[in-house]
Amino acid sequence: VSLMVPSILYMLISSPGSTELLRKLKLRVIIGGGALPRGLAKRAEEAGIQVVGGYGMSETAPILTIGTFNKQASEMGKEEQFEHRLMAGIPIALVDLKVVDSSFKEVPWDSKTIGEVVVRAPWLTHEYVNDTEATKKLWKNDWLNTGDLAVVDPAGYVSIVDREKDAVKSGGEFIPTIVIEDALSSFPGVGEVAVVARKDEKWGSAQLHSLLD
């Protein structure tokens, strides 16, 4: 079992001569520090690496969720289980987590309604030293506000779609960058993918630029 960010996974499976060794090792890798594009995950699985998504941040010390199977997911087919392993997952023990709208109401578990992830747990950061303003933004309504946008599926699995401050909002609608990155990463010959925003007079928030390697 290992833990790494997506770019390290990409370098690992792209390293010359790594294929035979990876198949022998039969690694199980927990991915954190960024969303895992579906295309990269497929390549990793083909190389004999089982990938599992996770989510957390420095202020949460660090992990909050992991893509293990709950009762509903354990009864799914292989392809659905693969998709759920790539998600941020379900909260670990002692973590109380929900995704809320701007009124702090929990969003429906419909895989499409976007809200902010807020959490409570015994080990969370209490405050930022000598920064009361940042602390006020971090803690609201007795919940730690992560600043991450997510959706929740009917099985209770969280999928991170963007950082709130980096989100693409075009014509009043959020466009999850991970969805675009997933699609682009599935094309043959595409390695790492990043989708970023550009200001646009008509749509207000952004147009999308894709950077492919």
Short mmCIF file of N, CA and C in Angstrom, two decimals, residues 18-172:
data_model
loop_
_atom_site.label_atom_id
_atom_site.label_comp_id
_atom_site.label_asym_id
_atom_site.label_seq_id
_atom_site.Cartn_x
_atom_site.Cartn_y
_atom_site.Cartn_z
N SER A 18 9.01 -0.17 -16.24
CA SER A 18 8.30 -0.33 -14.96
C SER A 18 7.18 -1.36 -15.02
N THR A 19 6.71 -1.68 -16.20
CA THR A 19 5.51 -2.53 -16.34
C THR A 19 5.65 -3.87 -15.62
N GLU A 20 6.73 -4.59 -15.88
CA GLU A 20 6.90 -5.92 -15.30
C GLU A 20 7.01 -5.85 -13.77
N LEU A 21 7.78 -4.87 -13.29
CA LEU A 21 7.95 -4.72 -11.84
C LEU A 21 6.64 -4.39 -11.15
N LEU A 22 5.86 -3.48 -11.73
CA LEU A 22 4.59 -3.09 -11.12
C LEU A 22 3.62 -4.26 -11.04
N ARG A 23 3.61 -5.10 -12.05
CA ARG A 23 2.71 -6.26 -12.03
C ARG A 23 3.11 -7.23 -10.93
N LYS A 24 4.40 -7.34 -10.65
CA LYS A 24 4.86 -8.22 -9.58
C LYS A 24 4.52 -7.65 -8.20
N LEU A 25 4.63 -6.34 -8.06
CA LEU A 25 4.40 -5.70 -6.77
C LEU A 25 2.93 -5.69 -6.35
N LYS A 26 2.02 -5.62 -7.33
CA LYS A 26 0.58 -5.58 -7.07
C LYS A 26 0.25 -4.48 -6.04
N LEU A 27 0.63 -3.26 -6.37
CA LEU A 27 0.45 -2.14 -5.46
C LEU A 27 -1.02 -1.74 -5.29
N ARG A 28 -1.33 -1.26 -4.11
CA ARG A 28 -2.62 -0.60 -3.86
C ARG A 28 -2.28 0.83 -3.46
N VAL A 29 -2.71 1.79 -4.25
CA VAL A 29 -2.28 3.17 -4.06
C VAL A 29 -3.47 4.06 -3.69
N ILE A 30 -3.31 4.81 -2.61
CA ILE A 30 -4.30 5.81 -2.22
C ILE A 30 -3.87 7.14 -2.82
N ILE A 31 -4.77 7.75 -3.58
CA ILE A 31 -4.45 9.00 -4.26
C ILE A 31 -5.00 10.19 -3.48
N GLY A 32 -4.15 11.18 -3.25
CA GLY A 32 -4.57 12.40 -2.57
C GLY A 32 -3.85 13.60 -3.18
N GLY A 33 -4.15 14.78 -2.68
CA GLY A 33 -3.46 15.98 -3.15
C GLY A 33 -3.95 16.52 -4.47
N GLY A 34 -4.99 15.91 -5.02
CA GLY A 34 -5.53 16.35 -6.31
C GLY A 34 -6.44 15.28 -6.87
N ALA A 35 -7.33 15.69 -7.76
CA ALA A 35 -8.26 14.74 -8.36
C ALA A 35 -7.53 13.80 -9.30
N LEU A 36 -7.96 12.56 -9.33
CA LEU A 36 -7.36 11.55 -10.20
C LEU A 36 -8.17 11.43 -11.49
N PRO A 37 -7.62 11.85 -12.63
CA PRO A 37 -8.34 11.70 -13.91
C PRO A 37 -8.62 10.24 -14.22
N ARG A 38 -9.79 9.97 -14.76
CA ARG A 38 -10.19 8.60 -15.05
C ARG A 38 -9.23 7.89 -16.00
N GLY A 39 -8.75 8.61 -17.00
CA GLY A 39 -7.83 8.00 -17.95
C GLY A 39 -6.55 7.51 -17.30
N LEU A 40 -6.01 8.30 -16.37
CA LEU A 40 -4.80 7.91 -15.65
C LEU A 40 -5.08 6.71 -14.75
N ALA A 41 -6.25 6.70 -14.13
CA ALA A 41 -6.62 5.57 -13.27
C ALA A 41 -6.72 4.28 -14.07
N LYS A 42 -7.28 4.37 -15.28
CA LYS A 42 -7.39 3.19 -16.16
C LYS A 42 -6.01 2.66 -16.51
N ARG A 43 -5.09 3.57 -16.84
CA ARG A 43 -3.73 3.17 -17.18
C ARG A 43 -3.05 2.49 -15.99
N ALA A 44 -3.29 3.02 -14.80
CA ALA A 44 -2.70 2.43 -13.60
C ALA A 44 -3.23 1.03 -13.36
N GLU A 45 -4.54 0.85 -13.53
CA GLU A 45 -5.14 -0.47 -13.35
C GLU A 45 -4.58 -1.47 -14.35
N GLU A 46 -4.39 -1.02 -15.58
CA GLU A 46 -3.82 -1.89 -16.61
C GLU A 46 -2.39 -2.28 -16.29
N ALA A 47 -1.70 -1.42 -15.52
CA ALA A 47 -0.32 -1.71 -15.10
C ALA A 47 -0.27 -2.56 -13.83
N GLY A 48 -1.45 -2.94 -13.33
CA GLY A 48 -1.49 -3.80 -12.15
C GLY A 48 -1.59 -3.06 -10.83
N ILE A 49 -1.88 -1.76 -10.87
CA ILE A 49 -2.00 -0.96 -9.65
C ILE A 49 -3.47 -0.71 -9.34
N GLN A 50 -3.89 -1.07 -8.14
CA GLN A 50 -5.26 -0.75 -7.73
C GLN A 50 -5.27 0.63 -7.09
N VAL A 51 -6.05 1.54 -7.63
CA VAL A 51 -6.08 2.91 -7.12
C VAL A 51 -7.34 3.15 -6.29
N VAL A 52 -7.17 3.94 -5.24
CA VAL A 52 -8.28 4.29 -4.35
C VAL A 52 -8.20 5.79 -4.07
N GLY A 53 -9.30 6.49 -4.24
CA GLY A 53 -9.32 7.92 -3.98
C GLY A 53 -9.41 8.24 -2.49
N GLY A 54 -8.99 9.42 -2.14
CA GLY A 54 -9.09 9.90 -0.76
C GLY A 54 -9.19 11.41 -0.78
N TYR A 55 -9.51 12.00 0.36
CA TYR A 55 -9.66 13.46 0.42
C TYR A 55 -9.35 13.97 1.82
N GLY A 56 -8.69 15.10 1.86
CA GLY A 56 -8.41 15.77 3.12
C GLY A 56 -7.65 17.05 2.84
N MET A 57 -7.19 17.71 3.87
CA MET A 57 -6.42 18.94 3.72
C MET A 57 -5.53 19.10 4.94
N SER A 58 -4.57 20.00 4.88
CA SER A 58 -3.64 20.19 5.99
C SER A 58 -4.38 20.48 7.30
N GLU A 59 -5.44 21.27 7.21
CA GLU A 59 -6.19 21.65 8.41
C GLU A 59 -6.99 20.50 9.02
N THR A 60 -7.08 19.38 8.30
CA THR A 60 -7.83 18.23 8.83
C THR A 60 -6.91 17.07 9.19
N ALA A 61 -5.63 17.27 9.11
CA ALA A 61 -4.58 16.41 9.66
C ALA A 61 -4.43 14.96 9.19
N PRO A 62 -4.47 14.59 7.91
CA PRO A 62 -5.13 15.33 6.85
C PRO A 62 -6.38 14.65 6.32
N ILE A 63 -6.57 13.32 6.54
CA ILE A 63 -7.58 12.59 5.76
C ILE A 63 -8.98 12.71 6.37
N LEU A 64 -9.97 12.83 5.49
CA LEU A 64 -11.38 12.90 5.89
C LEU A 64 -12.20 11.76 5.31
N THR A 65 -11.93 11.44 4.04
CA THR A 65 -12.71 10.40 3.35
C THR A 65 -11.78 9.48 2.58
N ILE A 66 -12.29 8.31 2.23
CA ILE A 66 -11.52 7.37 1.42
C ILE A 66 -12.50 6.52 0.60
N GLY A 67 -12.05 6.09 -0.58
CA GLY A 67 -12.94 5.37 -1.50
C GLY A 67 -13.08 3.88 -1.24
N THR A 68 -13.25 3.51 0.03
CA THR A 68 -13.54 2.12 0.35
C THR A 68 -15.03 1.87 0.12
N PHE A 69 -15.44 0.61 0.19
CA PHE A 69 -16.83 0.26 -0.13
C PHE A 69 -17.71 0.19 1.12
N ASN A 70 -18.83 0.91 1.06
CA ASN A 70 -19.87 0.70 2.07
C ASN A 70 -20.79 -0.42 1.58
N LYS A 71 -21.87 -0.66 2.29
CA LYS A 71 -22.75 -1.78 1.94
C LYS A 71 -23.30 -1.64 0.52
N GLN A 72 -23.71 -0.42 0.16
CA GLN A 72 -24.29 -0.23 -1.17
C GLN A 72 -23.26 -0.46 -2.27
N ALA A 73 -22.06 0.06 -2.09
CA ALA A 73 -21.02 -0.08 -3.11
C ALA A 73 -20.54 -1.52 -3.24
N SER A 74 -20.54 -2.26 -2.14
CA SER A 74 -20.08 -3.65 -2.18
C SER A 74 -21.00 -4.54 -3.01
N GLU A 75 -22.22 -4.06 -3.26
CA GLU A 75 -23.19 -4.83 -4.05
C GLU A 75 -23.25 -4.37 -5.51
N MET A 76 -22.39 -3.41 -5.88
CA MET A 76 -22.36 -2.90 -7.25
C MET A 76 -21.54 -3.80 -8.16
N GLY A 77 -21.69 -3.60 -9.47
CA GLY A 77 -20.88 -4.31 -10.45
C GLY A 77 -19.46 -3.77 -10.46
N LYS A 78 -18.56 -4.45 -11.16
CA LYS A 78 -17.15 -4.08 -11.16
C LYS A 78 -16.90 -2.67 -11.68
N GLU A 79 -17.58 -2.29 -12.76
CA GLU A 79 -17.35 -0.96 -13.33
C GLU A 79 -17.81 0.13 -12.38
N GLU A 80 -18.97 -0.07 -11.74
CA GLU A 80 -19.46 0.91 -10.76
C GLU A 80 -18.52 0.99 -9.56
N GLN A 81 -18.00 -0.16 -9.14
CA GLN A 81 -17.07 -0.17 -8.02
C GLN A 81 -15.79 0.58 -8.37
N PHE A 82 -15.33 0.41 -9.61
CA PHE A 82 -14.14 1.14 -10.07
C PHE A 82 -14.39 2.65 -9.99
N GLU A 83 -15.55 3.09 -10.47
CA GLU A 83 -15.90 4.52 -10.43
C GLU A 83 -15.93 5.03 -8.99
N HIS A 84 -16.45 4.23 -8.08
CA HIS A 84 -16.56 4.67 -6.69
C HIS A 84 -15.21 4.68 -5.98
N ARG A 85 -14.30 3.82 -6.39
CA ARG A 85 -12.95 3.86 -5.82
C ARG A 85 -12.22 5.14 -6.19
N LEU A 86 -12.59 5.74 -7.32
CA LEU A 86 -11.93 6.96 -7.77
C LEU A 86 -12.48 8.22 -7.10
N MET A 87 -13.63 8.10 -6.46
CA MET A 87 -14.23 9.25 -5.79
C MET A 87 -13.47 9.59 -4.51
N ALA A 88 -13.74 10.77 -3.95
CA ALA A 88 -13.15 11.12 -2.66
C ALA A 88 -13.58 10.10 -1.61
N GLY A 89 -14.80 9.58 -1.77
CA GLY A 89 -15.23 8.46 -0.94
C GLY A 89 -16.20 8.82 0.17
N ILE A 90 -16.14 8.01 1.22
CA ILE A 90 -17.03 8.16 2.37
C ILE A 90 -16.21 8.56 3.60
N PRO A 91 -16.82 9.27 4.56
CA PRO A 91 -16.07 9.72 5.74
C PRO A 91 -15.48 8.56 6.54
N ILE A 92 -14.27 8.77 7.06
CA ILE A 92 -13.66 7.78 7.94
C ILE A 92 -14.29 7.91 9.33
N ALA A 93 -13.94 7.01 10.24
CA ALA A 93 -14.50 7.02 11.59
C ALA A 93 -14.24 8.35 12.29
N LEU A 94 -15.24 8.82 13.01
CA LEU A 94 -15.21 10.04 13.82
C LEU A 94 -15.30 11.33 13.01
N VAL A 95 -15.46 11.21 11.70
CA VAL A 95 -15.61 12.40 10.85
C VAL A 95 -17.09 12.62 10.53
N ASP A 96 -17.58 13.79 10.84
CA ASP A 96 -18.94 14.20 10.48
C ASP A 96 -18.80 15.17 9.31
N LEU A 97 -19.30 14.79 8.14
CA LEU A 97 -19.09 15.57 6.92
C LEU A 97 -20.39 15.73 6.17
N LYS A 98 -20.59 16.93 5.61
CA LYS A 98 -21.74 17.14 4.74
C LYS A 98 -21.38 18.18 3.68
N VAL A 99 -22.18 18.21 2.63
CA VAL A 99 -22.00 19.18 1.54
C VAL A 99 -23.20 20.10 1.58
N VAL A 100 -22.95 21.42 1.69
CA VAL A 100 -24.04 22.37 1.93
C VAL A 100 -24.09 23.46 0.86
N ASP A 101 -25.28 24.05 0.71
CA ASP A 101 -25.45 25.16 -0.23
C ASP A 101 -25.14 26.48 0.47
N SER A 102 -25.39 27.59 -0.21
CA SER A 102 -25.05 28.91 0.34
C SER A 102 -25.86 29.26 1.58
N SER A 103 -26.99 28.56 1.80
CA SER A 103 -27.81 28.77 3.00
C SER A 103 -27.46 27.79 4.11
N PHE A 104 -26.40 27.03 3.90
CA PHE A 104 -25.92 26.02 4.83
C PHE A 104 -26.88 24.84 4.99
N LYS A 105 -27.69 24.61 3.97
CA LYS A 105 -28.56 23.43 3.94
C LYS A 105 -27.86 22.32 3.16
N GLU A 106 -27.97 21.10 3.64
CA GLU A 106 -27.32 19.97 2.98
C GLU A 106 -27.91 19.76 1.59
N VAL A 107 -27.05 19.59 0.60
CA VAL A 107 -27.52 19.39 -0.78
C VAL A 107 -28.04 17.96 -0.93
N PRO A 108 -28.95 17.72 -1.89
CA PRO A 108 -29.44 16.36 -2.13
C PRO A 108 -28.34 15.45 -2.64
N TRP A 109 -28.45 14.17 -2.34
CA TRP A 109 -27.49 13.17 -2.81
C TRP A 109 -27.88 12.72 -4.21
N ASP A 110 -27.66 13.57 -5.18
CA ASP A 110 -28.11 13.28 -6.54
C ASP A 110 -26.99 13.28 -7.58
N SER A 111 -25.75 13.37 -7.12
CA SER A 111 -24.57 13.35 -8.00
C SER A 111 -24.42 14.60 -8.87
N LYS A 112 -25.27 15.60 -8.67
CA LYS A 112 -25.19 16.78 -9.55
C LYS A 112 -25.29 18.12 -8.83
N THR A 113 -25.90 18.17 -7.65
CA THR A 113 -26.04 19.44 -6.94
C THR A 113 -24.74 19.76 -6.20
N ILE A 114 -24.13 20.88 -6.58
CA ILE A 114 -22.82 21.24 -6.04
C ILE A 114 -22.95 22.10 -4.79
N GLY A 115 -22.14 21.79 -3.79
CA GLY A 115 -22.10 22.58 -2.57
C GLY A 115 -20.70 22.54 -1.97
N GLU A 116 -20.53 23.20 -0.82
CA GLU A 116 -19.22 23.23 -0.16
C GLU A 116 -19.13 22.13 0.89
N VAL A 117 -17.97 21.51 0.98
CA VAL A 117 -17.72 20.49 2.00
C VAL A 117 -17.45 21.17 3.34
N VAL A 118 -18.21 20.77 4.37
CA VAL A 118 -17.96 21.24 5.74
C VAL A 118 -17.82 20.01 6.63
N VAL A 119 -16.97 20.11 7.66
CA VAL A 119 -16.66 18.93 8.46
C VAL A 119 -16.55 19.26 9.94
N ARG A 120 -16.71 18.18 10.74
CA ARG A 120 -16.40 18.23 12.17
C ARG A 120 -15.69 16.92 12.52
N ALA A 121 -14.66 17.02 13.35
CA ALA A 121 -13.91 15.86 13.82
C ALA A 121 -13.07 16.29 15.01
N PRO A 122 -12.63 15.37 15.86
CA PRO A 122 -11.90 15.74 17.08
C PRO A 122 -10.54 16.39 16.85
N TRP A 123 -9.94 16.18 15.67
CA TRP A 123 -8.55 16.59 15.47
C TRP A 123 -8.36 17.78 14.51
N LEU A 124 -9.39 18.49 14.19
CA LEU A 124 -9.28 19.56 13.20
C LEU A 124 -8.54 20.79 13.74
N THR A 125 -7.98 21.57 12.83
CA THR A 125 -7.31 22.82 13.18
C THR A 125 -8.29 23.76 13.88
N HIS A 126 -7.88 24.27 15.03
CA HIS A 126 -8.77 25.15 15.80
C HIS A 126 -8.70 26.59 15.31
N GLU A 127 -7.49 27.04 14.96
CA GLU A 127 -7.34 28.42 14.52
C GLU A 127 -6.03 28.59 13.77
N TYR A 128 -5.94 29.68 13.02
CA TYR A 128 -4.69 30.10 12.40
C TYR A 128 -3.99 31.08 13.35
N VAL A 129 -2.73 30.84 13.65
CA VAL A 129 -2.00 31.68 14.59
C VAL A 129 -1.90 33.12 14.07
N ASN A 130 -2.32 34.05 14.91
CA ASN A 130 -2.23 35.48 14.60
C ASN A 130 -2.99 35.87 13.32
N ASP A 131 -4.06 35.14 13.02
CA ASP A 131 -4.85 35.47 11.83
C ASP A 131 -6.33 35.21 12.13
N THR A 132 -6.93 36.13 12.85
CA THR A 132 -8.33 35.96 13.25
C THR A 132 -9.29 36.00 12.07
N GLU A 133 -8.94 36.76 11.03
CA GLU A 133 -9.82 36.86 9.86
C GLU A 133 -9.91 35.52 9.14
N ALA A 134 -8.76 34.87 8.94
CA ALA A 134 -8.74 33.57 8.28
C ALA A 134 -9.44 32.52 9.14
N THR A 135 -9.31 32.62 10.45
CA THR A 135 -9.97 31.68 11.36
C THR A 135 -11.49 31.81 11.26
N LYS A 136 -11.99 33.06 11.16
CA LYS A 136 -13.43 33.28 11.02
C LYS A 136 -13.97 32.65 9.74
N LYS A 137 -13.19 32.72 8.67
CA LYS A 137 -13.61 32.12 7.40
C LYS A 137 -13.56 30.60 7.47
N LEU A 138 -12.61 30.09 8.24
CA LEU A 138 -12.45 28.63 8.36
C LEU A 138 -13.60 28.01 9.14
N TRP A 139 -14.01 28.67 10.23
CA TRP A 139 -15.06 28.12 11.09
C TRP A 139 -16.33 28.97 11.01
N LYS A 140 -17.41 28.34 10.55
CA LYS A 140 -18.72 28.98 10.50
C LYS A 140 -19.76 27.98 10.96
N ASN A 141 -20.68 28.43 11.80
CA ASN A 141 -21.75 27.56 12.30
C ASN A 141 -21.21 26.31 12.99
N ASP A 142 -20.04 26.44 13.63
CA ASP A 142 -19.39 25.33 14.34
C ASP A 142 -18.93 24.21 13.41
N TRP A 143 -18.78 24.50 12.13
CA TRP A 143 -18.25 23.54 11.17
C TRP A 143 -17.01 24.14 10.51
N LEU A 144 -16.02 23.30 10.22
CA LEU A 144 -14.86 23.75 9.45
C LEU A 144 -15.25 23.81 7.99
N ASN A 145 -15.10 24.99 7.39
CA ASN A 145 -15.45 25.19 5.99
C ASN A 145 -14.22 24.98 5.12
N THR A 146 -14.22 23.95 4.30
CA THR A 146 -13.02 23.55 3.57
C THR A 146 -12.71 24.42 2.36
N GLY A 147 -13.75 25.06 1.79
CA GLY A 147 -13.54 25.81 0.56
C GLY A 147 -13.51 24.92 -0.67
N ASP A 148 -13.84 23.64 -0.49
CA ASP A 148 -13.88 22.70 -1.61
C ASP A 148 -15.32 22.45 -2.03
N LEU A 149 -15.56 22.41 -3.33
CA LEU A 149 -16.89 22.15 -3.87
C LEU A 149 -17.01 20.67 -4.23
N ALA A 150 -18.19 20.11 -3.97
CA ALA A 150 -18.38 18.68 -4.18
C ALA A 150 -19.83 18.34 -4.47
N VAL A 151 -20.03 17.11 -4.93
CA VAL A 151 -21.37 16.53 -5.06
C VAL A 151 -21.37 15.22 -4.27
N VAL A 152 -22.56 14.74 -3.94
CA VAL A 152 -22.71 13.47 -3.23
C VAL A 152 -23.63 12.58 -4.04
N ASP A 153 -23.25 11.31 -4.21
CA ASP A 153 -24.10 10.40 -5.00
C ASP A 153 -25.08 9.68 -4.07
N PRO A 154 -26.08 8.96 -4.63
CA PRO A 154 -27.10 8.32 -3.80
C PRO A 154 -26.57 7.32 -2.77
N ALA A 155 -25.35 6.81 -3.00
CA ALA A 155 -24.75 5.87 -2.05
C ALA A 155 -23.97 6.58 -0.94
N GLY A 156 -23.94 7.93 -1.00
CA GLY A 156 -23.26 8.69 0.03
C GLY A 156 -21.80 8.99 -0.26
N TYR A 157 -21.36 8.74 -1.50
CA TYR A 157 -19.96 8.98 -1.87
C TYR A 157 -19.76 10.41 -2.33
N VAL A 158 -18.73 11.05 -1.78
CA VAL A 158 -18.40 12.43 -2.10
C VAL A 158 -17.45 12.48 -3.29
N SER A 159 -17.70 13.39 -4.23
CA SER A 159 -16.79 13.65 -5.34
C SER A 159 -16.44 15.13 -5.34
N ILE A 160 -15.16 15.44 -5.20
CA ILE A 160 -14.71 16.82 -5.22
C ILE A 160 -14.70 17.31 -6.67
N VAL A 161 -15.29 18.47 -6.91
CA VAL A 161 -15.34 18.99 -8.28
C VAL A 161 -14.45 20.21 -8.50
N ASP A 162 -14.10 20.92 -7.43
CA ASP A 162 -13.26 22.11 -7.58
C ASP A 162 -12.96 22.74 -6.22
N ARG A 163 -11.95 23.62 -6.21
CA ARG A 163 -11.77 24.55 -5.10
C ARG A 163 -12.70 25.73 -5.37
N GLU A 164 -13.38 26.22 -4.35
CA GLU A 164 -14.34 27.31 -4.54
C GLU A 164 -13.68 28.54 -5.17
N LYS A 165 -12.46 28.85 -4.75
CA LYS A 165 -11.79 30.05 -5.27
C LYS A 165 -11.30 29.87 -6.70
N ASP A 166 -11.19 28.62 -7.17
CA ASP A 166 -10.70 28.36 -8.53
C ASP A 166 -11.81 27.92 -9.48
N ALA A 167 -13.03 27.79 -8.97
CA ALA A 167 -14.11 27.19 -9.76
C ALA A 167 -14.44 27.99 -11.01
N VAL A 168 -14.77 27.27 -12.06
CA VAL A 168 -15.22 27.88 -13.30
C VAL A 168 -16.74 28.05 -13.20
N LYS A 169 -17.19 29.29 -13.27
CA LYS A 169 -18.62 29.57 -13.23
C LYS A 169 -18.95 30.39 -14.46
N SER A 170 -19.56 29.74 -15.44
CA SER A 170 -19.83 30.37 -16.73
C SER A 170 -21.34 30.51 -16.93
N GLY A 171 -21.79 31.73 -17.18
CA GLY A 171 -23.23 31.97 -17.36
C GLY A 171 -24.04 31.61 -16.14
N GLY A 172 -23.42 31.74 -14.95
CA GLY A 172 -24.13 31.44 -13.71
C GLY A 172 -24.11 29.98 -13.32
#
